[in-house]
Amino acid sequence: ADLAENYVGDKSYPAGTVVMFGGSAEVTMADTETSAVAGIVSTNPSYLMNATQTGNHVVAVALVGRVPCQVVGTFKKGDRLVASDITGVATSLDMSKYQPGSIIGKALENFDGSAGVIEVVIGRF
């Protein structure tokens, strides 16, 4: 379950996609570790803020709770996740590249692979 808010996207995005503020609308797919990260596209929010948002591509962005997320790399439960260089996908935080505000959430599962989807807890870290 998650708390999400609607934003206007520059196109429609599948659930689990990592998005950031920017692009031609309010949000776009994240393509690098950035402090502009907005969150993860929600699958089925328990509560949706800004429900009356209008636009061509309204995107429900999960802000707090647990949500499936597209991931890549190797990490374990509890590792902090950030946007990767693969568009719309998260990876484990490399502390040598850390930027305040870039953490999306924490992994709820171990992962070791080139691409997949895991549950992530998001919120204030």
N, CA, C and O of each residue as an XYZ file, in Angstrom:
500
protein
N       0.838     -1.180      0.000
C       0.000      0.000      0.000
C       0.882      1.242      0.000
O       1.937      1.265      0.633
N       0.447      2.259     -0.706
C       1.226      3.494     -0.745
C       0.323      4.706     -0.812
O      -0.860      4.614     -1.141
N       0.913      5.844     -0.491
C       0.305      7.155     -0.639
C       0.923      7.754     -1.889
O       2.147      7.834     -1.996
N       0.098      8.174     -2.833
C       0.604      8.707     -4.096
C      -0.014     10.068     -4.385
O      -1.021     10.456     -3.792
N       0.618     10.779     -5.314
C       0.085     12.055     -5.780
C       0.178     12.096     -7.289
O       1.168     11.650     -7.869
N      -0.862     12.636     -7.932
C      -0.872     12.759     -9.383
C      -0.020     13.935     -9.844
O      -0.080     15.026     -9.278
N       0.768     13.692    -10.877
C       1.554     14.709    -11.570
C       1.320     14.526    -13.057
O       0.908     13.453    -13.498
N       1.581     15.565    -13.829
C       1.477     15.461    -15.281
C       2.826     14.981    -15.800
O       3.860     15.596    -15.539
N       2.803     13.877    -16.538
C       4.016     13.331    -17.133
C       4.157     13.764    -18.575
O       3.186     14.183    -19.206
N       5.380     13.661    -19.100
C       5.565     13.985    -20.516
C       5.102     12.842    -21.412
O       5.002     13.001    -22.629
N       4.815     11.673    -20.798
C       4.137     10.564    -21.453
C       3.658      9.621    -20.360
O       3.945      9.846    -19.184
N       2.939      8.579    -20.722
C       2.453      7.610    -19.743
C       3.587      6.647    -19.396
O       4.389      6.280    -20.255
N       3.644      6.241    -18.119
C       4.699      5.343    -17.658
C       4.092      4.151    -16.933
O       3.101      4.296    -16.217
N       4.685      2.968    -17.115
C       4.171      1.798    -16.399
C       4.502      1.872    -14.913
O       5.447      2.549    -14.508
N       3.713      1.167    -14.109
C       3.962      1.078    -12.675
C       5.378      0.560    -12.443
O       5.868     -0.294    -13.181
N       6.034      1.094    -11.395
C       7.386      0.670    -11.048
C       8.480      1.505    -11.685
O       9.660      1.282    -11.415
N       8.111      2.471    -12.531
C       9.085      3.329    -13.207
C       9.544      4.442    -12.265
O       8.722      5.068    -11.595
N      10.849      4.690    -12.213
C      11.402      5.781    -11.416
C      11.294      7.065    -12.228
O      11.760      7.131    -13.365
N      10.668      8.099    -11.627
C      10.490      9.372    -12.321
C      11.146     10.508    -11.536
O      11.372     10.423    -10.329
N      11.440     11.584    -12.289
C      12.041     12.772    -11.682
C      11.295     14.000    -12.186
O      10.581     13.940    -13.187
N      11.468     15.106    -11.485
C      10.887     16.359    -11.934
C      11.698     16.856    -13.127
O      12.927     16.918    -13.072
N      10.997     17.209    -14.211
C      11.683     17.685    -15.406
C      10.992     17.197    -16.658
O       9.880     16.671    -16.600
N      11.647     17.369    -17.786
C      11.054     17.011    -19.064
C      10.126     18.111    -19.540
O      10.205     19.245    -19.067
N       9.256     17.783    -20.463
C       8.352     18.784    -21.035
C       7.096     19.001    -20.193
O       6.293     19.883    -20.499
N       6.917     18.199    -19.126
C       5.783     18.365    -18.213
C       6.340     18.435    -16.785
O       7.461     18.904    -16.584
N       5.573     17.976    -15.799
C       6.066     18.021    -14.419
C       7.066     16.916    -14.121
O       8.062     17.149    -13.435
N       6.806     15.687    -14.641
C       7.721     14.568    -14.392
C       8.083     13.851    -15.687
O       7.350     13.883    -16.675
N       9.242     13.206    -15.638
C       9.746     12.402    -16.747
C      10.514     11.229    -16.150
O      10.773     11.219    -14.946
N      10.884     10.236    -16.963
C      11.654      9.111    -16.446
C      13.034      9.583    -16.002
O      13.700     10.342    -16.705
N      13.451      9.123    -14.828
C      14.779      9.448    -14.318
C      15.814      8.666    -15.119
O      15.603      7.499    -15.451
N      16.946      9.323    -15.429
C      17.982      8.657    -16.230
C      19.374      8.797    -15.621
O      20.373      8.482    -16.267
N      19.438      9.269    -14.380
C      20.709      9.392    -13.678
C      20.413      9.638    -12.207
O      19.313     10.071    -11.862
N      21.379      9.369    -11.334
C      21.195      9.700     -9.927
C      21.058     11.209     -9.832
O      21.913     11.951    -10.314
N      19.973     11.661     -9.206
C      19.664     13.090     -9.182
C      18.878     13.466     -7.937
O      18.122     12.658     -7.398
N      19.061     14.683     -7.494
C      18.253     15.174     -6.376
C      16.869     15.598     -6.858
O      16.024     15.968     -6.042
N      16.622     15.552     -8.159
C      15.311     15.893     -8.727
C      14.369     14.686     -8.771
O      13.278     14.781     -9.335
N      14.773     13.551     -8.183
C      13.939     12.353     -8.213
C      12.604     12.654     -7.539
O      12.561     13.275     -6.477
N      11.513     12.206     -8.168
C      10.164     12.450     -7.648
C       9.627     11.239     -6.909
O       8.953     11.391     -5.890
N       9.908     10.040     -7.400
C       9.407      8.821     -6.782
C       9.255      7.708     -7.790
O       9.942      7.673     -8.811
N       8.346      6.799     -7.491
C       8.107      5.614     -8.308
C       6.643      5.614     -8.731
O       5.765      5.904     -7.917
N       6.372      5.297     -9.982
C       4.984      5.232    -10.454
C       4.256      4.130     -9.683
O       4.693      2.979     -9.654
N       3.143      4.505     -9.063
C       2.378      3.610     -8.200
C       1.625      2.554     -9.000
O       1.227      2.774    -10.143
N       1.447      1.409     -8.365
C       0.660      0.330     -8.952
C      -0.819      0.511     -8.637
O      -1.665      0.452     -9.529
N      -1.122      0.732     -7.361
C      -2.502      0.839     -6.911
C      -2.510      1.568     -5.568
O      -2.572      0.923     -4.522
N      -2.448      2.900     -5.580
C      -2.329      3.633     -4.319
C      -3.542      3.456     -3.404
O      -4.684      3.420     -3.862
N      -3.268      3.348     -2.101
C      -4.343      3.299     -1.111
C      -4.995      4.660     -0.968
O      -6.196      4.763     -0.718
N      -4.198      5.699     -1.129
C      -4.697      7.073     -1.068
C      -4.030      7.860     -2.177
O      -2.812      7.785     -2.343
N      -4.807      8.612     -2.937
C      -4.297      9.376     -4.069
C      -4.584     10.856     -3.877
O      -5.741     11.277     -3.892
N      -3.529     11.645     -3.696
C      -3.680     13.095     -3.573
C      -3.726     13.713     -4.967
O      -3.234     13.133     -5.935
N      -4.321     14.892     -5.049
C      -4.414     15.627     -6.306
C      -5.158     14.792     -7.356
O      -4.801     14.786     -8.534
N      -6.190     14.096     -6.904
C      -6.935     13.167     -7.765
C      -7.611     13.842     -8.946
O      -7.941     13.175     -9.928
N      -7.826     15.148     -8.873
C      -8.496     15.847     -9.976
C      -7.509     16.425    -10.994
O      -7.906     17.176    -11.885
N      -6.240     16.080    -10.865
C      -5.222     16.569    -11.809
C      -5.634     16.227    -13.239
O      -6.068     15.108    -13.510
N      -5.501     17.177    -14.146
C      -5.816     16.928    -15.544
C      -4.553     17.069    -16.382
O      -3.591     17.719    -15.973
N      -4.570     16.466    -17.533
C      -3.457     16.519    -18.459
C      -3.490     15.303    -19.362
O      -4.262     14.373    -19.129
N      -2.659     15.305    -20.389
C      -2.632     14.191    -21.335
C      -2.101     12.908    -20.709
O      -2.551     11.815    -21.054
N      -1.145     13.034    -19.790
C      -0.508     11.856    -19.185
C      -0.388     12.066    -17.682
O       0.663     12.477    -17.191
N      -1.463     11.787    -16.951
C      -1.440     11.929    -15.496
C      -0.797     10.670    -14.907
O      -1.192      9.545    -15.214
N       0.209     10.898    -14.047
C       1.006      9.816    -13.470
C       0.847      9.843    -11.948
O       1.090     10.874    -11.321
N       0.441      8.717    -11.351
C       0.353      8.602     -9.892
C       1.732      8.221     -9.366
O       2.199      7.105     -9.594
N       2.384      9.141     -8.666
C       3.734      8.918     -8.143
C       3.641      8.563     -6.664
O       3.159      9.357     -5.856
N       4.107      7.359     -6.314
C       4.115      6.909     -4.923
C       5.122      7.731     -4.136
O       6.265      7.903     -4.560
N       4.692      8.238     -2.987
C       5.533      9.100     -2.166
C       5.917      8.456     -0.837
O       7.004      8.703     -0.314
N       5.020      7.628     -0.288
C       5.241      6.976      1.000
C       4.617      5.588      0.944
O       3.536      5.416      0.382
N       5.291      4.595      1.524
C       4.755      3.245      1.608
C       5.628      2.249      0.874
O       6.830      2.459      0.712
N       5.020      1.175      0.435
C       5.755      0.149     -0.300
C       5.158     -0.002     -1.688
O       3.941      0.037     -1.870
N       6.046     -0.177     -2.664
C       5.619     -0.200     -4.055
C       6.611     -1.021     -4.874
O       7.803     -1.007     -4.568
N       6.159     -1.734     -5.903
C       7.091     -2.407     -6.801
C       7.927     -1.378     -7.562
O       7.441     -0.297     -7.896
N       9.183     -1.721     -7.831
C      10.098     -0.801     -8.510
C      10.999     -1.579     -9.463
O      11.487     -2.658     -9.125
N      11.215     -1.033    -10.642
C      12.163     -1.616    -11.592
C      13.579     -1.361    -11.065
O      13.917     -0.235    -10.698
N      14.409     -2.421    -11.030
C      15.754     -2.309    -10.474
C      16.777     -3.028    -11.335
O      16.442     -3.845    -12.193
N      18.051     -2.694    -11.072
C      19.182     -3.341    -11.721
C      20.338     -3.333    -10.730
O      20.438     -2.427     -9.903
N      21.212     -4.332    -10.804
C      22.404     -4.347     -9.963
C      22.339     -5.387     -8.861
O      21.520     -6.306     -8.891
N      23.225     -5.218     -7.887
C      23.324     -6.146     -6.766
C      23.180     -5.367     -5.466
O      23.908     -4.406     -5.217
N      22.233     -5.796     -4.647
C      22.040     -5.158     -3.344
C      21.260     -6.089     -2.446
O      20.743     -7.116     -2.886
N      21.183     -5.714     -1.171
C      20.482     -6.531     -0.194
C      19.371     -5.731      0.474
O      19.286     -4.514      0.312
N      18.523     -6.424      1.226
C      17.436     -5.777      1.949
C      17.990     -4.622      2.768
O      19.016     -4.760      3.434
N      17.314     -3.493      2.720
C      17.707     -2.333      3.504
C      18.642     -1.382      2.786
O      18.843     -0.257      3.245
N      19.227     -1.810      1.657
C      20.109     -0.902      0.908
C      19.299      0.259      0.345
O      18.147      0.098     -0.059
N      19.928      1.430      0.328
C      19.291      2.626     -0.224
C      19.366      2.602     -1.746
O      20.394      2.241     -2.319
N      18.272      2.989     -2.395
C      18.191      2.959     -3.853
C      18.092      4.363     -4.422
O      17.475      5.250     -3.833
N      18.721      4.546     -5.597
C      18.710      5.808     -6.338
C      18.417      5.494     -7.797
O      18.429      4.330     -8.197
N      18.156      6.515     -8.588
C      17.957      6.321    -10.028
C      19.266      5.850    -10.656
O      20.342      6.321    -10.287
N      19.172      4.933    -11.591
C      20.353      4.421    -12.288
C      20.538      5.152    -13.612
O      19.755      6.036    -13.959
N      21.572      4.777    -14.344
C      21.795      5.334    -15.677
C      20.862      4.712    -16.712
O      20.814      5.162    -17.857
N      20.118      3.676    -16.308
C      19.120      3.056    -17.179
C      17.802      3.781    -16.920
O      17.319      3.795    -15.787
N      17.235      4.364    -17.921
C      16.052      5.205    -17.786
C      14.904      4.492    -17.076
O      14.465      3.419    -17.489
N      14.422      5.127    -15.980
C      13.271      4.627    -15.249
C      13.549      3.514    -14.265
O      12.614      2.942    -13.705
N      14.833      3.186    -14.036
C      15.219      2.037    -13.219
C      16.083      2.490    -12.039
O      16.902      3.400    -12.173
N      15.891      1.843    -10.877
C      16.659      2.159     -9.678
C      17.835      1.194     -9.512
O      17.843      0.100    -10.076
N      18.827      1.624     -8.723
C      19.973      0.793     -8.373
C      20.454      1.176     -6.988
O      19.975      2.150     -6.409
N      21.387      0.423     -6.460
C      21.927      0.687     -5.130
C      22.755      1.967     -5.113
O      23.454      2.279     -6.077
N      22.669      2.694     -4.020
C      23.422      3.933     -3.838
C      24.920      3.673     -3.795
O      25.381      2.814     -3.043
N      25.679      4.409     -4.595
C      27.142      4.435     -4.550
C      27.497      5.687     -3.744
O      27.310      6.804     -4.227
N      28.002      5.514     -2.529
C      28.247      6.659     -1.645
C      29.211      7.686     -2.241
O      29.179      8.850     -1.841
N      30.067      7.287     -3.187
C      30.988      8.251     -3.800
C      30.256      9.217     -4.736
O      30.807     10.248     -5.120
N      29.000      8.877     -5.107
C      28.202      9.731     -5.990
C      26.995     10.333     -5.283
O      26.159     10.974     -5.920
N      26.897     10.131     -3.959
C      25.706     10.538     -3.215
C      25.430     12.029     -3.320
O      26.325     12.861     -3.174
N      24.158     12.345     -3.581
C      23.654     13.720     -3.569
C      22.483     13.761     -2.594
O      21.597     12.910     -2.680
N      22.447     14.715     -1.674
C      21.276     14.817     -0.800
C      19.999     14.909     -1.636
O      19.949     15.630     -2.632
N      18.980     14.178     -1.224
C      17.705     14.192     -1.937
C      17.601     13.174     -3.056
O      16.564     13.103     -3.716
N      18.643     12.381     -3.295
C      18.630     11.441     -4.414
C      18.097     10.056     -4.050
O      17.825      9.252     -4.941
N      17.944      9.765     -2.766
C      17.499      8.432     -2.358
C      16.003      8.277     -2.612
O      15.197      9.105     -2.187
N      15.646      7.198     -3.315
C      14.252      6.902     -3.634
C      13.610      6.141     -2.484
O      12.488      6.448     -2.081
N      14.316      5.153     -1.956
C      13.773      4.315     -0.900
C      14.766      3.247     -0.499
O      15.957      3.344     -0.797
N      14.262      2.217      0.187
C      15.095      1.105      0.632
C      14.528     -0.200      0.093
O      13.315     -0.402      0.039
N      15.443     -1.082     -0.304
C      15.057     -2.387     -0.844
C      14.437     -3.253      0.245
O      14.944     -3.300      1.366
N      13.353     -3.931     -0.075
C      12.737     -4.890      0.836
C      13.104     -6.322      0.473
O      12.664     -7.272      1.120
N      13.925     -6.464     -0.580
C      14.346     -7.779     -1.042
C      15.805     -7.716     -1.469
O      16.303     -6.652     -1.838
N      16.491     -8.857     -1.421
C      17.820     -8.963     -2.018
C      17.639     -9.049     -3.524
O      16.625     -9.557     -4.002
N      18.624     -8.551     -4.277
C      18.541     -8.612     -5.738
C      19.937     -8.703     -6.327
O      20.872     -8.075     -5.832
N      20.071     -9.484     -7.380
C      21.331     -9.605     -8.109
C      20.980     -9.946     -9.549
O      20.750    -11.109     -9.883
N      20.938     -8.916    -10.406
C      20.561     -9.191    -11.774
C      20.630     -7.971    -12.666
O      20.861     -6.847    -12.220
N      20.418     -8.237    -13.953
C      20.505     -7.172    -14.940
C      19.209     -6.374    -15.035
O      19.229     -5.223    -15.473
N      18.086     -6.960    -14.635
C      16.815     -6.230    -14.641
C      15.785     -7.039    -13.875
O      15.764     -8.267    -13.950
N      14.926     -6.337    -13.135
C      13.876     -7.007    -12.386
C      12.991     -6.014    -11.688
O      13.143     -4.803    -11.848
N      12.060     -6.532    -10.908
C      11.137     -5.709    -10.124
C      11.128     -6.256     -8.703
O      10.964     -7.458     -8.497
N      11.306     -5.366     -7.717
C      11.247     -5.758     -6.312
C      10.359     -4.764     -5.557
O      10.036     -3.691     -6.067
N       9.974     -5.139     -4.339
C       9.259     -4.224     -3.462
C      10.252     -3.279     -2.810
O      11.321     -3.689     -2.358
N       9.878     -1.995     -2.769
C      10.712     -0.946     -2.193
C       9.849     -0.162     -1.212
O       8.675      0.093     -1.478
N      10.432      0.218     -0.080
C       9.734      1.108      0.840
C      10.223      2.521      0.554
O      11.427      2.770      0.498
N       9.285      3.440      0.376
C       9.649      4.810      0.065
C       9.121      5.738      1.155
O       8.162      5.417      1.857
N       9.756      6.872      1.279
C       9.370      7.837      2.294
C      10.531      8.759      2.588
O      11.332      9.060      1.703
N      10.625      9.204      3.806
C      11.676     10.135      4.198
C      12.844      9.366      4.785
O      12.699      8.664      5.786
N      13.995      9.502      4.161
C      15.202      8.804      4.646
C      16.287      9.791      4.924
O      17.380      9.407      5.339
